[in-house]
XYZ file of C-alpha atoms in Angstrom:
659
model
C 90.847 142.695 211.142
C 89.916 139.024 210.891
C 86.250 139.920 211.094
C 86.599 142.412 208.285
C 88.292 139.770 206.108
C 85.539 137.244 206.870
C 82.931 139.829 205.926
C 84.640 140.541 202.559
C 84.911 136.888 201.493
C 81.300 136.506 200.287
C 81.557 139.821 198.485
C 84.775 138.744 196.723
C 83.273 135.377 195.818
C 80.214 137.073 194.344
C 82.419 139.453 192.382
C 84.481 136.535 191.062
C 81.333 134.735 190.026
C 79.954 137.807 188.257
C 83.293 138.395 186.514
C 83.495 134.754 185.380
C 79.953 134.859 184.031
C 80.595 138.044 182.093
C 83.873 136.765 180.774
C 82.299 133.491 179.626
C 79.465 135.332 177.895
C 81.898 137.593 176.103
C 84.014 134.708 174.860
C 81.102 132.804 173.316
C 81.044 133.047 169.538
C 77.263 132.896 169.521
C 76.054 136.345 168.431
C 72.435 137.381 168.420
C 70.822 138.022 165.025
C 71.342 141.733 165.612
C 75.084 141.387 166.249
C 77.995 140.155 164.095
C 80.103 137.084 164.828
C 83.276 137.498 166.820
C 86.107 138.692 164.543
C 89.344 136.843 163.776
C 92.812 138.135 162.957
C 96.003 136.658 161.478
C 99.635 137.818 161.475
C 102.368 136.860 159.013
C 105.788 135.659 160.098
C 107.932 138.720 160.961
C 110.598 139.690 158.436
C 113.533 142.037 158.871
C 113.516 145.229 156.834
C 116.472 146.150 154.664
C 117.896 148.616 157.183
C 117.971 145.865 159.871
C 116.190 148.041 162.442
C 112.550 147.116 161.901
C 110.448 143.961 161.986
C 107.836 143.915 159.225
C 104.584 141.942 159.579
C 101.271 141.894 157.716
C 98.121 141.934 159.847
C 94.869 140.667 158.294
C 91.654 141.293 160.257
C 88.397 139.546 159.295
C 85.624 141.468 157.508
C 83.547 141.821 160.660
C 86.327 143.656 162.521
C 85.529 147.172 163.774
C 88.848 147.911 165.477
C 92.021 145.964 166.211
C 94.910 146.350 168.645
C 98.581 145.454 168.672
C 101.621 145.709 170.898
C 105.214 144.479 170.578
C 107.507 144.241 173.575
C 110.663 142.444 174.612
C 109.931 138.946 175.904
C 109.334 138.913 179.639
C 108.359 142.581 179.791
C 104.836 144.008 179.953
C 105.487 147.684 179.568
C 104.072 148.305 176.102
C 100.542 149.608 175.630
C 98.252 148.434 172.839
C 97.934 150.611 169.757
C 94.399 150.798 168.348
C 93.687 150.683 164.604
C 90.192 151.352 163.248
C 88.949 149.334 160.253
C 89.340 145.894 158.719
C 91.935 146.583 155.997
C 95.065 144.443 155.729
C 97.916 146.454 157.207
C 101.713 146.253 157.186
C 103.391 147.101 160.494
C 107.019 148.256 160.671
C 108.186 147.850 164.276
C 111.559 149.190 165.497
C 113.561 146.420 167.173
C 117.034 145.501 168.392
C 119.002 142.655 166.821
C 119.630 139.665 169.119
C 116.644 140.468 171.339
C 113.532 138.307 171.843
C 110.204 140.013 171.128
C 106.549 139.121 171.538
C 103.977 140.615 169.160
C 100.339 140.387 170.314
C 97.360 141.307 168.142
C 93.596 140.981 168.590
C 90.441 142.254 166.852
C 87.213 143.578 168.305
C 83.627 144.406 167.372
C 80.380 144.930 169.276
C 80.076 141.192 169.924
C 83.449 141.055 171.679
C 87.150 140.438 171.029
C 88.901 137.749 169.015
C 91.473 135.312 170.271
C 94.926 136.865 170.472
C 97.404 136.160 167.690
C 100.902 135.953 169.176
C 104.248 135.856 167.360
C 107.509 135.391 169.224
C 110.592 136.281 167.194
C 114.256 137.159 167.352
C 116.611 138.282 164.633
C 120.223 137.282 165.294
C 123.315 138.694 163.703
C 124.378 135.185 162.781
C 121.096 134.635 160.895
C 121.381 137.724 158.691
C 122.142 135.924 155.430
C 123.465 137.876 152.476
C 120.652 136.463 150.312
C 116.931 136.416 150.978
C 116.906 132.620 150.742
C 119.365 129.768 150.498
C 118.344 126.334 149.266
C 119.866 122.930 148.727
C 118.712 119.989 146.570
C 118.981 116.668 148.393
C 118.038 113.007 148.001
C 117.839 113.198 144.194
C 116.624 110.152 142.252
C 115.020 109.509 138.887
C 111.601 110.220 140.389
C 112.129 112.324 143.494
C 114.032 115.124 145.172
C 113.890 117.234 148.324
C 114.589 120.967 148.292
C 115.520 122.412 151.679
C 114.880 126.156 151.807
C 116.364 128.410 154.503
C 114.546 131.717 154.695
C 116.645 134.732 155.628
C 115.479 137.316 158.130
C 115.057 139.908 155.367
C 112.730 137.624 153.355
C 109.017 138.162 153.971
C 107.858 135.193 151.867
C 108.861 133.180 148.840
C 107.367 131.111 146.013
C 109.073 127.875 144.944
C 108.672 125.808 141.790
C 110.324 123.242 139.558
C 110.110 123.380 135.760
C 111.481 121.139 133.011
C 114.201 123.234 131.390
C 113.369 122.257 127.798
C 113.235 119.514 125.197
C 114.704 118.680 121.811
C 112.164 119.518 119.117
C 112.398 120.446 115.441
C 112.343 123.730 113.571
C 110.186 124.614 110.550
C 112.614 122.743 108.247
C 112.500 119.569 110.338
C 115.977 120.060 111.826
C 116.609 119.368 115.550
C 116.079 122.441 117.694
C 116.183 122.838 121.461
C 112.953 124.322 122.799
C 113.128 126.076 126.147
C 110.244 125.606 128.563
C 111.519 127.514 131.595
C 111.352 131.284 131.127
C 112.104 133.560 134.068
C 109.554 136.244 133.118
C 106.785 133.652 132.948
C 107.750 132.203 136.322
C 107.683 135.659 137.933
C 104.143 136.179 136.594
C 103.088 132.800 137.976
C 104.799 133.540 141.300
C 102.943 136.839 141.669
C 99.713 135.036 140.823
C 100.516 132.437 143.486
C 100.908 135.197 146.073
C 97.888 137.194 144.866
C 95.415 134.815 143.177
C 92.728 136.081 140.819
C 89.551 136.576 142.862
C 87.327 135.196 140.086
C 89.380 132.005 139.707
C 92.003 131.744 142.499
C 94.286 129.162 140.893
C 97.813 129.150 142.332
C 100.512 127.733 140.015
C 103.038 127.274 142.835
C 103.225 127.039 146.622
C 104.540 129.822 148.836
C 105.765 130.033 152.415
C 106.995 132.564 154.948
C 109.090 130.094 156.960
C 112.011 127.792 156.223
C 110.698 124.505 154.818
C 111.448 121.426 152.735
C 109.612 120.799 149.443
C 109.471 117.640 147.361
C 108.443 116.686 143.823
C 104.754 116.910 144.790
C 104.843 120.337 146.408
C 107.237 121.915 143.877
C 104.265 122.395 141.522
C 100.894 123.359 142.983
C 98.303 123.934 140.192
C 95.470 123.971 142.727
C 92.862 126.451 143.906
C 93.679 128.742 146.802
C 91.458 126.917 149.284
C 93.088 123.528 148.632
C 95.634 122.088 151.047
C 99.275 121.858 149.977
C 98.851 118.065 149.899
C 96.619 118.517 146.836
C 99.466 120.019 144.809
C 99.780 118.525 141.340
C 103.520 117.863 141.529
C 106.139 117.439 138.811
C 107.115 114.217 137.042
C 110.898 114.402 136.958
C 111.520 111.609 134.437
C 109.631 111.656 131.146
C 108.602 108.336 129.611
C 110.612 108.832 126.429
C 113.844 110.376 127.771
C 116.789 109.040 129.735
C 117.908 112.390 131.110
C 115.962 115.487 132.112
C 117.174 118.957 133.042
C 115.019 120.565 135.723
C 115.190 124.153 136.963
C 114.385 124.658 140.647
C 113.454 128.321 141.044
C 112.505 130.550 143.985
C 110.948 134.007 143.856
C 111.773 135.644 147.207
C 110.071 138.866 148.327
C 111.714 141.143 150.886
C 109.939 143.125 153.604
C 109.475 146.067 151.206
C 107.809 143.857 148.559
C 110.722 143.630 146.111
C 111.104 140.213 144.474
C 114.325 138.398 143.520
C 114.695 135.156 141.526
C 117.069 132.354 142.586
C 117.628 129.270 140.431
C 119.488 125.978 140.422
C 119.626 123.490 137.577
C 119.690 119.770 138.239
C 120.099 116.768 135.966
C 117.695 113.998 136.885
C 119.687 110.732 136.930
C 118.761 107.431 135.327
C 116.593 105.119 137.370
C 118.883 102.850 139.390
C 117.826 100.251 141.940
C 120.583 100.856 144.460
C 118.615 101.190 147.718
C 117.794 98.620 150.365
C 114.269 99.692 151.290
C 111.724 96.879 150.945
C 107.987 97.086 150.219
C 105.106 94.638 149.941
C 101.651 94.624 148.319
C 98.503 92.983 149.648
C 95.199 92.784 147.755
C 92.309 91.639 149.974
C 89.921 89.291 148.192
C 86.962 91.304 149.479
C 88.266 94.419 147.734
C 88.236 92.985 144.202
C 85.327 94.060 141.983
C 84.517 93.766 138.286
C 86.428 96.856 137.235
C 88.325 97.825 140.347
C 90.398 96.519 143.214
C 92.119 97.893 146.274
C 95.760 97.297 147.195
C 97.537 97.943 150.511
C 101.190 99.011 150.380
C 103.626 98.472 153.263
C 107.333 99.322 153.541
C 110.057 99.338 156.180
C 110.963 102.287 158.402
C 113.541 103.725 155.985
C 110.928 104.305 153.249
C 110.219 108.001 152.609
C 108.266 107.874 149.350
C 106.671 105.343 147.049
C 105.531 105.143 143.433
C 102.522 102.894 142.962
C 100.499 101.973 139.895
C 98.665 99.294 137.962
C 99.145 98.026 134.429
C 98.634 94.942 132.318
C 100.947 92.369 130.784
C 100.749 93.987 127.354
C 101.966 97.368 128.607
C 104.877 95.729 130.460
C 105.883 93.687 127.425
C 105.678 96.721 125.133
C 108.873 98.103 126.668
C 110.851 94.908 126.065
C 109.853 93.600 122.649
C 109.101 90.183 124.159
C 105.915 88.451 125.168
C 105.290 88.918 128.888
C 105.526 85.182 129.562
C 109.034 85.172 128.059
C 110.375 88.111 130.095
C 112.784 87.676 133.007
C 112.194 89.317 136.382
C 114.941 91.833 135.592
C 113.270 92.723 132.279
C 109.894 93.122 133.972
C 111.438 95.401 136.617
C 113.179 97.484 133.949
C 109.886 97.893 132.113
C 108.024 98.872 135.282
C 110.693 101.515 135.937
C 109.680 103.183 132.678
C 105.981 102.843 133.508
C 106.681 104.363 136.915
C 107.274 107.891 135.633
C 104.869 109.558 138.045
C 104.746 111.691 141.182
C 105.590 109.587 144.279
C 103.397 109.646 147.361
C 104.898 110.448 150.757
C 105.165 107.298 152.860
C 104.775 107.350 156.643
C 102.719 104.206 157.254
C 100.900 101.468 155.310
C 98.212 102.888 153.027
C 95.547 101.601 150.675
C 94.731 102.771 147.178
C 91.821 101.857 144.935
C 92.506 101.242 141.254
C 89.343 101.659 139.204
C 88.636 102.365 135.557
C 85.760 101.971 133.125
C 88.362 100.486 130.757
C 89.140 97.607 133.104
C 87.690 94.292 131.957
C 86.100 91.813 134.392
C 87.843 88.485 134.922
C 91.103 89.899 133.546
C 94.560 89.853 135.125
C 96.280 93.140 135.958
C 99.551 93.919 137.741
C 100.044 96.254 140.692
C 103.550 97.557 141.340
C 105.417 99.616 143.937
C 108.784 101.366 143.713
C 109.908 102.337 147.245
C 112.304 105.266 147.749
C 114.378 105.563 150.929
C 115.169 108.694 152.905
C 118.384 109.189 150.947
C 116.509 109.157 147.617
C 117.645 105.670 146.557
C 115.224 103.378 144.754
C 114.607 100.089 146.496
C 113.528 96.736 145.102
C 110.530 96.848 142.772
C 107.640 94.653 143.859
C 104.694 93.639 141.717
C 101.832 91.206 141.971
C 99.027 90.052 139.725
C 95.334 90.475 140.477
C 92.378 89.191 138.480
C 89.309 91.389 138.417
C 86.026 89.939 139.574
C 83.805 87.700 137.500
C 80.008 87.733 137.455
C 78.254 85.554 140.008
C 74.550 84.726 140.077
C 73.731 83.288 143.486
C 70.634 85.292 144.430
C 67.481 83.647 145.753
C 65.117 85.927 143.857
C 63.409 84.582 140.715
C 61.026 85.549 137.914
C 57.935 83.349 138.168
C 56.008 84.394 135.060
C 56.163 86.735 132.064
C 53.593 87.882 129.518
C 53.481 90.569 126.843
C 50.307 92.702 126.659
C 49.408 93.934 123.180
C 51.384 96.959 122.084
C 49.264 100.084 121.780
C 51.994 102.224 120.215
C 55.206 101.386 118.312
C 57.387 103.299 120.798
C 56.504 101.212 123.855
C 56.847 97.465 124.449
C 54.688 96.268 127.354
C 55.750 93.404 129.608
C 54.112 91.910 132.689
C 56.685 90.392 135.090
C 55.899 88.482 138.285
C 58.569 87.564 140.877
C 58.878 85.536 144.078
C 58.860 86.941 147.613
C 62.696 87.012 147.803
C 63.005 89.568 145.001
C 63.506 93.270 145.730
C 64.245 94.495 142.172
C 64.578 93.352 138.557
C 67.214 94.462 136.050
C 65.841 94.431 132.497
C 67.935 94.440 129.313
C 66.216 94.990 125.955
C 68.061 95.457 122.675
C 67.965 94.253 119.075
C 70.992 92.011 119.732
C 72.549 90.262 122.731
C 76.239 91.036 123.488
C 78.548 88.116 124.222
C 79.554 89.614 127.595
C 75.994 90.125 128.827
C 76.756 88.221 132.049
C 79.106 90.870 133.399
C 77.099 93.715 131.873
C 74.158 92.668 134.040
C 76.410 92.610 137.116
C 78.252 95.840 136.331
C 76.759 98.820 138.175
C 78.259 101.197 135.601
C 75.861 99.752 133.006
C 72.816 100.953 134.958
C 70.489 103.072 132.787
C 72.913 102.557 129.905
C 72.497 98.899 128.945
C 69.928 97.852 131.521
C 67.431 99.494 133.845
C 66.593 98.351 137.355
C 62.987 98.400 138.544
C 61.968 97.895 142.159
C 59.309 95.241 142.716
C 56.691 97.861 143.533
C 57.384 99.567 140.180
C 57.101 96.483 137.953
C 53.437 97.297 137.281
C 54.532 100.331 135.261
C 56.048 98.051 132.631
C 52.689 96.600 131.560
C 50.999 99.911 130.723
C 51.883 103.099 128.896
C 50.287 105.195 131.602
C 52.613 107.470 133.568
C 55.362 106.944 130.997
C 55.345 103.193 131.553
C 56.531 100.372 129.319
C 59.927 99.794 127.683
C 60.916 102.500 125.225
C 61.621 101.138 121.713
C 64.141 103.013 119.582
C 63.609 100.863 116.459
C 59.901 100.096 116.088
C 59.278 97.047 113.931
C 62.562 95.400 114.899
C 62.999 92.138 116.796
C 63.969 92.795 120.413
C 65.697 90.415 122.829
C 64.853 90.773 126.510
C 66.943 89.476 129.397
C 66.530 90.034 133.136
C 68.016 89.178 136.517
C 66.481 89.600 139.950
C 68.095 91.314 142.928
C 67.447 89.864 146.389
C 67.601 91.594 149.790
C 71.352 90.868 150.033
C 72.001 92.508 146.670
C 72.757 89.186 144.979
C 71.626 88.498 141.423
C 69.792 85.483 140.052
C 70.649 83.723 136.792
C 69.880 85.617 133.569
C 66.413 84.849 132.198
C 65.222 85.176 128.584
C 61.888 86.957 129.142
C 60.501 86.058 125.702
C 61.260 82.377 126.238
C 59.838 82.573 129.781
C 56.612 83.874 128.230
C 56.505 80.821 125.947
C 57.157 82.798 122.767
C 60.332 81.088 121.575
C 64.042 81.809 121.742
C 64.360 84.330 118.918
C 63.142 87.512 120.571
C 59.881 89.373 120.071
C 58.759 91.277 117.003
C 57.781 94.817 117.986
C 55.021 96.841 116.385
C 56.126 98.824 113.347
C 55.596 102.550 113.209
C 52.709 103.681 111.036
C 54.020 105.400 107.918
C 51.865 108.139 106.506
C 51.260 108.058 102.775
C 53.052 110.868 100.958
C 50.918 113.954 100.628
C 50.027 115.036 97.093
C 50.065 118.724 96.345
C 46.694 120.150 95.360
C 47.035 121.901 92.003
C 43.329 122.504 91.483
C 43.518 126.148 92.529
C 42.118 129.026 90.428
C 44.669 131.704 91.176
C 45.549 133.813 88.121
C 48.306 136.093 86.873
C 49.442 137.912 83.760
C 52.937 137.137 82.450
C 54.466 139.644 80.026
C 57.770 139.333 78.177
C 59.034 142.903 78.327
C 62.136 142.118 76.258
C 64.129 139.079 75.101
C 67.509 139.335 73.452
C 70.366 136.855 73.271
C 70.608 134.992 76.568
C 68.586 137.506 78.610
C 64.929 138.374 79.068
C 62.920 140.798 81.207
C 59.675 139.376 82.556
C 56.782 141.125 84.288
C 54.235 139.314 86.454
C 50.979 140.831 87.734
C 48.583 139.082 90.116
C 45.095 138.217 88.972
C 41.927 137.357 90.881
C 41.910 135.065 93.943
C 45.729 135.022 94.136
C 47.527 135.223 97.456
C 51.163 134.451 96.487
C 53.175 133.732 93.347
C 56.192 131.399 93.295
C 58.815 131.203 90.532
C 60.498 127.891 89.662
C 63.605 127.717 87.481
C 63.934 124.827 85.041
C 66.387 123.578 82.434
C 65.772 121.561 79.245
C 62.089 122.346 79.514
C 59.421 121.797 76.873
C 55.756 122.741 77.423
C 54.619 119.119 77.837
C 57.024 118.565 80.755
C 56.185 121.635 82.820
C 53.360 120.177 84.959
C 55.235 117.034 85.983
C 58.395 119.053 86.765
C 56.521 121.387 89.128
C 54.600 118.629 90.927
C 57.736 116.597 91.708
C 59.265 119.433 93.737
C 59.358 118.566 97.488
C 58.508 122.143 98.401
C 55.028 121.769 96.916
C 54.549 118.197 98.140
C 55.247 119.079 101.783
C 53.997 122.635 101.615
C 53.128 124.565 104.758
C 51.866 128.178 104.724
C 54.971 129.523 106.497
C 57.451 127.499 104.413
C 60.406 129.449 103.009
C 61.365 128.352 99.479
C 65.019 127.712 98.664
C 67.125 126.584 95.710
C 65.316 126.705 92.363
C 62.089 127.987 93.933
C 61.585 131.554 95.148
C 58.670 133.613 96.431
C 58.108 136.053 93.570
C 55.059 137.998 94.846
C 53.980 137.930 98.488
C 50.592 138.921 99.941
C 51.455 142.604 99.813
C 52.954 142.786 96.297
C 50.769 142.861 93.188
C 53.379 143.007 90.375
C 57.113 142.923 89.707
C 59.633 142.832 86.866
C 62.668 140.545 86.848
C 65.763 140.388 84.633
C 66.655 136.772 83.945
C 69.728 135.241 82.277
C 69.522 131.930 80.396
C 72.008 129.399 79.080
C 70.618 129.328 75.505
C 70.028 131.974 72.864
C 66.601 132.539 71.317
C 67.482 130.782 68.090
C 68.662 127.582 69.873
C 65.345 126.443 71.390
C 64.840 122.806 70.422
C 61.400 121.136 70.419
C 62.896 117.929 71.853
C 65.585 119.206 74.237
C 63.820 122.423 75.182
C 65.508 125.343 76.898
C 65.743 127.174 80.217
C 62.430 128.155 81.751
C 60.784 130.312 84.412
C 57.536 128.788 85.689
C 55.073 130.811 87.777
C 52.767 129.029 90.260
C 49.971 130.783 92.148
C 48.710 130.022 95.627
C 45.064 131.009 95.924
C 43.071 132.096 98.940
C 41.988 128.471 99.558
C 45.586 127.262 99.829
C 45.617 125.503 96.445
C 48.214 125.782 93.680
C 47.815 126.582 90.005
C 50.553 126.339 87.357
C 49.438 129.670 85.919
C 52.018 130.421 83.247
C 55.607 129.917 82.185
C 58.295 131.378 79.958
C 60.611 129.024 78.052
C 63.492 130.976 76.565
C 63.347 130.913 72.801
C 59.820 129.485 72.894
C 57.795 132.095 74.702
C 54.960 131.922 77.242
C 52.234 129.316 77.634
C 49.812 131.141 75.315
C 52.170 133.364 73.348
C 55.109 131.613 71.739
C 57.197 132.093 68.600
């Protein structure tokens, strides 16, 4: 018997080795190009159906699933067989169970590449946990800026959506009388809750957060307003205290869905209290000198172990003083704290350990004092002592070892480009060039400020400086106002990123301290219309009565088009000058479309036309000095030249046939 056992050992070892190898290969999620990736599968938290005899779960296989398997058995037993389900569709399982018994649900997916990891849910539904309602919730640790909402999910609840909404505000009606305007509306919240559970595929924005387990939510997670793929920490949150109100009514609302998909709304109203500094939690602010820049700085916030949340922000002395009516220098510490409390109407951040926050804005001014503040909130929701500290933004420094050694200005070849030849020392890696028609008073920090790059100055690497002295390859400095005097300033950048002192490039070139006069743009002389054409036409007055006349025009020889110009107070001697001063004829192009008083009367394809015209004066009222309304006809001949061929002045007649 011992010999037989010894003989079988190598065989068993080989079998174990083969089995391990196969198992390892099957578990690798490294499919060949011909095979799909291993599938995945997820299972929701089990919920109890309304009849208390079934556990309801939702199973979601991945798209590459071919078949999936599930079994549910009492904990500690292994009697149940897997049930196979073909396909990848999300499926709801209703599993018969006994109350007060532990169960284990196991699910896995499979395709030709292999099987997924098992998803396992252990659950038990106890008689003592069968709440009458789908959810129960309690509002705790309420302060002017924060609250915690503890939600207990009942066994019959599959999932729930939670939110917080300002109840309303006092507005005015159409007559200007005070009128309360409601913001919270249950029907709207239900729509948003359904959208949170089933986001739009084209734009999966979720208004609120949802959960399928008991959980605690705070002022940040009570409003989501984030895309489906964003973490709950990126929720927008709700500001409980408005800047201009002392008291705010907030509705905390839950939309709970049972195992059969029916939703029920639960609400509680809460009055947000006034801000009161009645807590003992202490915080501090540190601003490292190395984290202060021209328009930004970084602050580190630290608090004691009882701190649960913190409001942080930055402001300036003017904003603090605005809430007190005093100058900042005249305010007491208590008045400053009271003002900061009003400025602190924001969503607190959860505090677990010291953290840093950068404050940056294009509106910040270099070398200007700002104030950073923190309002700590303890675990009971009480506001601790406000802390604040001043910080002055950075000021420009010019300590670089680079320098500009020489400057010259080659002759401008076009008004749009100013050419400049700049030489630098061996310590220079780049040059920042400013060129404008005036020099701002704060140029020192503009040249230091990275946000001004390609806006108020442009940086050129040393190897690219040659492009500035030629127009080739789009070189040179582009001039927006040719003919104007331009002022040029520059700083060098060394290998450590430090800047040199600002240099006046014109003065460095030995051309004075008043800038450089740029080349003016060449102005073309106004074109004069050519009225030497020989186009011809025949103008006939078909009828003229009162203030109306019917005119007929027929093209003559060498005539391509005929234009009609309307005129008022016209006499024969003024016709030529009136026509020639029209911009349409001065700047004429063959495809020009006439507008206003000028119209195309006969085009290339029309030889004659009648027109009914109305005039302001009757036939008898033509005056030899003041004239009358006129219709003037101008030909365009085949050579592109104009001819004032004929005209009709109402009450006078045509050029060659008048009363």
